Amino acid sequence: MAPKKDNLPLTLEQDNESTGTITYANEVIAVIAGVAAAEVEGVAGMCAASGIGEVFSRNSKNVTKGIKVELGAEEASVDIYLIIEYGTPIQTACLNVQDGVRKAIENMTGLHVVRVDVHVQGVSFEKENKEAMVGLEKLNAPVEAAKPVAPVVNEPAEPAFEEPAVEETAEQISGEEA
């Protein structure tokens, strides 16, 4: 691959003696764009261009849904139709998608990406709903009855029993009583 020259498109020829060219199917570029877009934080998924129908989440096997690609000889243009997670700054997420998709396509293919147009088709509340459901499950979970625990009583150590010292008188020893 030839080194990049400012804003000029990259040439796909390996050297001047090359007799072949490299071409990419639209689907290849769409897969690269879909994976790069799904990796951006705040992107809930992609949807069809009409915005109606099934929403394709990050874990969807078909990462090309919601992506349209136009290819030229050395250039590519991409349209991406996204659903953004609620609470995410939309403009920031879209700029990150544009940058990520552009870099991924240029690094993997050598094509010059002319445009990455991001179309926000909706906002997903799924993440927020999941967090709320987890909170509700914790509140509704049955509370285990506290198991009675035998109290631990720290009794003082018993003093060693000593017999009182008895002084024997001489009378008791001799057996005489006074």
mmCIF file of C-alpha atoms in Angstrom:
data_model
loop_
_atom_site.group_PDB
_atom_site.id
_atom_site.type_symbol
_atom_site.label_atom_id
_atom_site.label_comp_id
_atom_site.label_asym_id
_atom_site.label_seq_id
_atom_site.Cartn_x
_atom_site.Cartn_y
_atom_site.Cartn_z
ATOM 1 C CA MET A 1 0.000 0.000 0.000
ATOM 2 C CA ALA A 2 1.388 3.403 -0.928
ATOM 3 C CA PRO A 3 1.882 5.991 1.826
ATOM 4 C CA LYS A 4 -0.998 8.415 2.295
ATOM 5 C CA LYS A 5 -0.488 11.828 0.692
ATOM 6 C CA ASP A 6 -2.461 14.543 2.483
ATOM 7 C CA ASN A 7 -6.096 14.339 1.328
ATOM 8 C CA LEU A 8 -5.489 12.429 -1.891
ATOM 9 C CA PRO A 9 -7.104 9.007 -2.248
ATOM 10 C CA LEU A 10 -4.873 6.047 -1.597
ATOM 11 C CA THR A 11 -3.814 3.972 -4.551
ATOM 12 C CA LEU A 12 -4.496 0.273 -4.218
ATOM 13 C CA GLU A 13 -1.597 -0.877 -6.375
ATOM 14 C CA GLN A 14 1.317 -2.466 -4.539
ATOM 15 C CA ASP A 15 3.915 -1.160 -7.022
ATOM 16 C CA ASN A 16 4.151 0.109 -10.591
ATOM 17 C CA GLU A 17 4.703 -3.393 -11.986
ATOM 18 C CA SER A 18 1.456 -4.743 -10.541
ATOM 19 C CA THR A 19 -0.898 -6.137 -13.153
ATOM 20 C CA GLY A 20 -3.935 -6.556 -10.948
ATOM 21 C CA THR A 21 -6.351 -4.564 -8.866
ATOM 22 C CA ILE A 22 -8.118 -5.048 -5.576
ATOM 23 C CA THR A 23 -11.871 -4.664 -5.368
ATOM 24 C CA TYR A 24 -14.193 -4.931 -2.384
ATOM 25 C CA ALA A 25 -17.789 -6.024 -2.251
ATOM 26 C CA ASN A 26 -20.157 -3.512 -0.660
ATOM 27 C CA GLU A 27 -20.944 -6.140 1.964
ATOM 28 C CA VAL A 28 -17.282 -6.220 3.108
ATOM 29 C CA ILE A 29 -17.233 -2.473 3.705
ATOM 30 C CA ALA A 30 -20.644 -2.676 5.402
ATOM 31 C CA VAL A 31 -19.390 -5.340 7.824
ATOM 32 C CA ILE A 32 -16.327 -3.253 8.732
ATOM 33 C CA ALA A 33 -18.518 -0.170 9.249
ATOM 34 C CA GLY A 34 -21.104 -2.105 11.282
ATOM 35 C CA VAL A 35 -18.560 -3.593 13.657
ATOM 36 C CA ALA A 36 -16.809 -0.229 14.117
ATOM 37 C CA ALA A 37 -20.113 1.558 14.792
ATOM 38 C CA ALA A 38 -21.289 -1.079 17.276
ATOM 39 C CA GLU A 39 -18.096 -0.645 19.309
ATOM 40 C CA VAL A 40 -18.887 3.011 20.039
ATOM 41 C CA GLU A 41 -20.245 3.647 23.522
ATOM 42 C CA GLY A 42 -23.817 4.898 23.428
ATOM 43 C CA VAL A 43 -24.839 3.046 20.269
ATOM 44 C CA ALA A 44 -27.751 0.769 21.153
ATOM 45 C CA GLY A 45 -27.957 -0.780 17.710
ATOM 46 C CA MET A 46 -28.731 -0.242 14.061
ATOM 47 C CA CYS A 47 -31.992 -0.289 12.180
ATOM 48 C CA ALA A 48 -33.226 -0.338 8.609
ATOM 49 C CA ALA A 49 -33.035 2.944 6.715
ATOM 50 C CA SER A 50 -36.782 3.445 7.026
ATOM 51 C CA GLY A 51 -36.512 3.353 10.808
ATOM 52 C CA ILE A 52 -39.449 0.953 10.874
ATOM 53 C CA GLY A 53 -39.110 -2.646 11.813
ATOM 54 C CA GLU A 54 -36.590 -4.587 13.744
ATOM 55 C CA VAL A 55 -33.830 -2.908 15.694
ATOM 56 C CA PHE A 56 -30.525 -4.703 15.420
ATOM 57 C CA SER A 57 -28.591 -4.639 18.656
ATOM 58 C CA ARG A 58 -24.841 -4.857 19.174
ATOM 59 C CA ASN A 59 -25.070 -8.623 19.567
ATOM 60 C CA SER A 60 -26.943 -9.135 16.329
ATOM 61 C CA LYS A 61 -25.292 -11.512 13.897
ATOM 62 C CA ASN A 62 -26.147 -9.340 10.886
ATOM 63 C CA VAL A 63 -24.018 -6.248 11.402
ATOM 64 C CA THR A 64 -24.732 -4.937 7.896
ATOM 65 C CA LYS A 65 -28.359 -3.995 8.606
ATOM 66 C CA GLY A 66 -28.749 -0.252 8.737
ATOM 67 C CA ILE A 67 -25.639 0.405 6.636
ATOM 68 C CA LYS A 68 -25.509 1.546 3.021
ATOM 69 C CA VAL A 69 -22.206 1.671 1.161
ATOM 70 C CA GLU A 70 -21.259 3.328 -2.107
ATOM 71 C CA LEU A 71 -17.913 2.336 -3.570
ATOM 72 C CA GLY A 72 -15.798 4.020 -6.190
ATOM 73 C CA ALA A 73 -12.453 2.880 -7.566
ATOM 74 C CA GLU A 74 -10.512 4.236 -4.589
ATOM 75 C CA GLU A 75 -13.194 5.844 -2.427
ATOM 76 C CA ALA A 76 -16.059 4.830 -0.203
ATOM 77 C CA SER A 77 -19.101 6.579 1.206
ATOM 78 C CA VAL A 78 -21.127 5.131 4.073
ATOM 79 C CA ASP A 79 -24.604 5.848 5.496
ATOM 80 C CA ILE A 80 -25.331 4.408 8.947
ATOM 81 C CA TYR A 81 -28.772 4.301 10.574
ATOM 82 C CA LEU A 82 -28.467 4.107 14.376
ATOM 83 C CA ILE A 83 -30.424 3.829 17.581
ATOM 84 C CA ILE A 84 -28.726 5.691 20.449
ATOM 85 C CA GLU A 85 -28.979 4.736 24.137
ATOM 86 C CA TYR A 86 -30.979 7.157 26.258
ATOM 87 C CA GLY A 87 -28.761 9.527 28.226
ATOM 88 C CA THR A 88 -25.898 9.452 25.723
ATOM 89 C CA PRO A 89 -24.887 12.795 24.202
ATOM 90 C CA ILE A 90 -26.048 12.133 20.638
ATOM 91 C CA GLN A 91 -23.647 14.460 18.861
ATOM 92 C CA THR A 92 -20.655 12.960 20.690
ATOM 93 C CA ALA A 93 -21.744 9.401 19.888
ATOM 94 C CA CYS A 94 -22.276 10.266 16.208
ATOM 95 C CA LEU A 95 -18.881 11.972 15.896
ATOM 96 C CA ASN A 96 -17.264 8.911 17.505
ATOM 97 C CA VAL A 97 -19.088 6.643 15.043
ATOM 98 C CA GLN A 98 -17.926 8.742 12.075
ATOM 99 C CA ASP A 99 -14.328 8.713 13.281
ATOM 100 C CA GLY A 100 -14.303 5.004 14.169
ATOM 101 C CA VAL A 101 -15.890 3.899 10.899
ATOM 102 C CA ARG A 102 -13.586 6.080 8.816
ATOM 103 C CA LYS A 103 -10.460 4.775 10.554
ATOM 104 C CA ALA A 104 -11.563 1.137 10.394
ATOM 105 C CA ILE A 105 -12.324 1.225 6.673
ATOM 106 C CA GLU A 106 -9.175 3.159 5.758
ATOM 107 C CA ASN A 107 -6.912 0.944 7.891
ATOM 108 C CA MET A 108 -8.365 -2.342 6.685
ATOM 109 C CA THR A 109 -8.893 -1.600 3.008
ATOM 110 C CA GLY A 110 -6.785 1.386 2.023
ATOM 111 C CA LEU A 111 -9.859 3.043 0.529
ATOM 112 C CA HIS A 112 -10.292 6.769 1.110
ATOM 113 C CA VAL A 113 -13.532 7.358 3.014
ATOM 114 C CA VAL A 114 -15.184 10.437 1.558
ATOM 115 C CA ARG A 115 -18.236 10.547 3.854
ATOM 116 C CA VAL A 116 -19.713 8.810 6.836
ATOM 117 C CA ASP A 117 -23.285 10.022 7.229
ATOM 118 C CA VAL A 118 -24.934 9.038 10.501
ATOM 119 C CA HIS A 119 -28.736 9.004 10.673
ATOM 120 C CA VAL A 120 -30.158 8.756 14.209
ATOM 121 C CA GLN A 121 -33.421 6.860 13.874
ATOM 122 C CA GLY A 122 -34.366 6.587 17.523
ATOM 123 C CA VAL A 123 -33.461 6.422 21.190
ATOM 124 C CA SER A 124 -33.365 3.177 23.150
ATOM 125 C CA PHE A 125 -34.518 2.975 26.742
ATOM 126 C CA GLU A 126 -33.518 -0.689 27.005
ATOM 127 C CA LYS A 127 -30.444 -0.096 29.204
ATOM 128 C CA GLU A 128 -32.429 2.154 31.534
ATOM 129 C CA ASN A 129 -35.261 -0.394 31.669
ATOM 130 C CA LYS A 130 -32.824 -3.217 32.481
ATOM 131 C CA GLU A 131 -31.338 -1.207 35.357
ATOM 132 C CA ALA A 132 -34.845 -0.494 36.685
ATOM 133 C CA MET A 133 -35.793 -4.175 36.445
ATOM 134 C CA VAL A 134 -32.668 -5.234 38.339
ATOM 135 C CA GLY A 135 -33.559 -2.729 41.059
ATOM 136 C CA LEU A 136 -37.124 -4.027 41.249
ATOM 137 C CA GLU A 137 -35.941 -7.630 41.415
ATOM 138 C CA LYS A 138 -33.722 -6.755 44.349
ATOM 139 C CA LEU A 139 -36.619 -5.059 46.135
ATOM 140 C CA ASN A 140 -39.037 -7.913 45.451
ATOM 141 C CA ALA A 141 -36.606 -10.690 46.297
ATOM 142 C CA PRO A 142 -37.786 -12.717 49.291
ATOM 143 C CA VAL A 143 -35.899 -11.775 52.387
ATOM 144 C CA GLU A 144 -34.348 -14.773 54.064
ATOM 145 C CA ALA A 145 -35.510 -15.129 57.639
ATOM 146 C CA ALA A 146 -32.698 -14.459 59.983
ATOM 147 C CA LYS A 147 -31.481 -17.734 61.361
ATOM 148 C CA PRO A 148 -31.340 -17.707 65.162
ATOM 149 C CA VAL A 149 -27.828 -17.752 66.337
ATOM 150 C CA ALA A 150 -26.981 -19.005 69.792
ATOM 151 C CA PRO A 151 -25.633 -16.089 71.754
ATOM 152 C CA VAL A 152 -22.011 -16.336 72.554
ATOM 153 C CA VAL A 153 -21.528 -15.708 76.202
ATOM 154 C CA ASN A 154 -18.074 -14.969 77.343
ATOM 155 C CA GLU A 155 -18.091 -16.330 80.845
ATOM 156 C CA PRO A 156 -15.195 -15.358 83.024
ATOM 157 C CA ALA A 157 -12.819 -18.181 83.683
ATOM 158 C CA GLU A 158 -13.632 -19.940 86.926
ATOM 159 C CA PRO A 159 -11.188 -19.132 89.656
ATOM 160 C CA ALA A 160 -9.132 -22.073 90.693
ATOM 161 C CA PHE A 161 -10.656 -23.590 93.791
ATOM 162 C CA GLU A 162 -8.334 -23.532 96.714
ATOM 163 C CA GLU A 163 -9.196 -24.965 100.051
ATOM 164 C CA PRO A 164 -8.894 -22.434 102.804
ATOM 165 C CA ALA A 165 -5.785 -22.844 104.745
ATOM 166 C CA VAL A 166 -6.586 -24.400 108.054
ATOM 167 C CA GLU A 167 -4.379 -23.723 110.933
ATOM 168 C CA GLU A 168 -4.308 -26.609 113.155
ATOM 169 C CA THR A 169 -3.833 -25.954 116.724
ATOM 170 C CA ALA A 170 -1.708 -28.082 118.909
ATOM 171 C CA GLU A 171 -4.781 -29.278 120.711
ATOM 172 C CA GLN A 172 -6.368 -30.575 117.512
ATOM 173 C CA ILE A 173 -3.220 -32.368 116.617
ATOM 174 C CA SER A 174 -2.941 -34.078 119.989
ATOM 175 C CA GLY A 175 -6.641 -34.785 119.974
ATOM 176 C CA GLU A 176 -7.263 -33.014 123.186
ATOM 177 C CA GLU A 177 -10.087 -30.668 123.640
ATOM 178 C CA ALA A 178 -9.870 -27.716 125.876
#
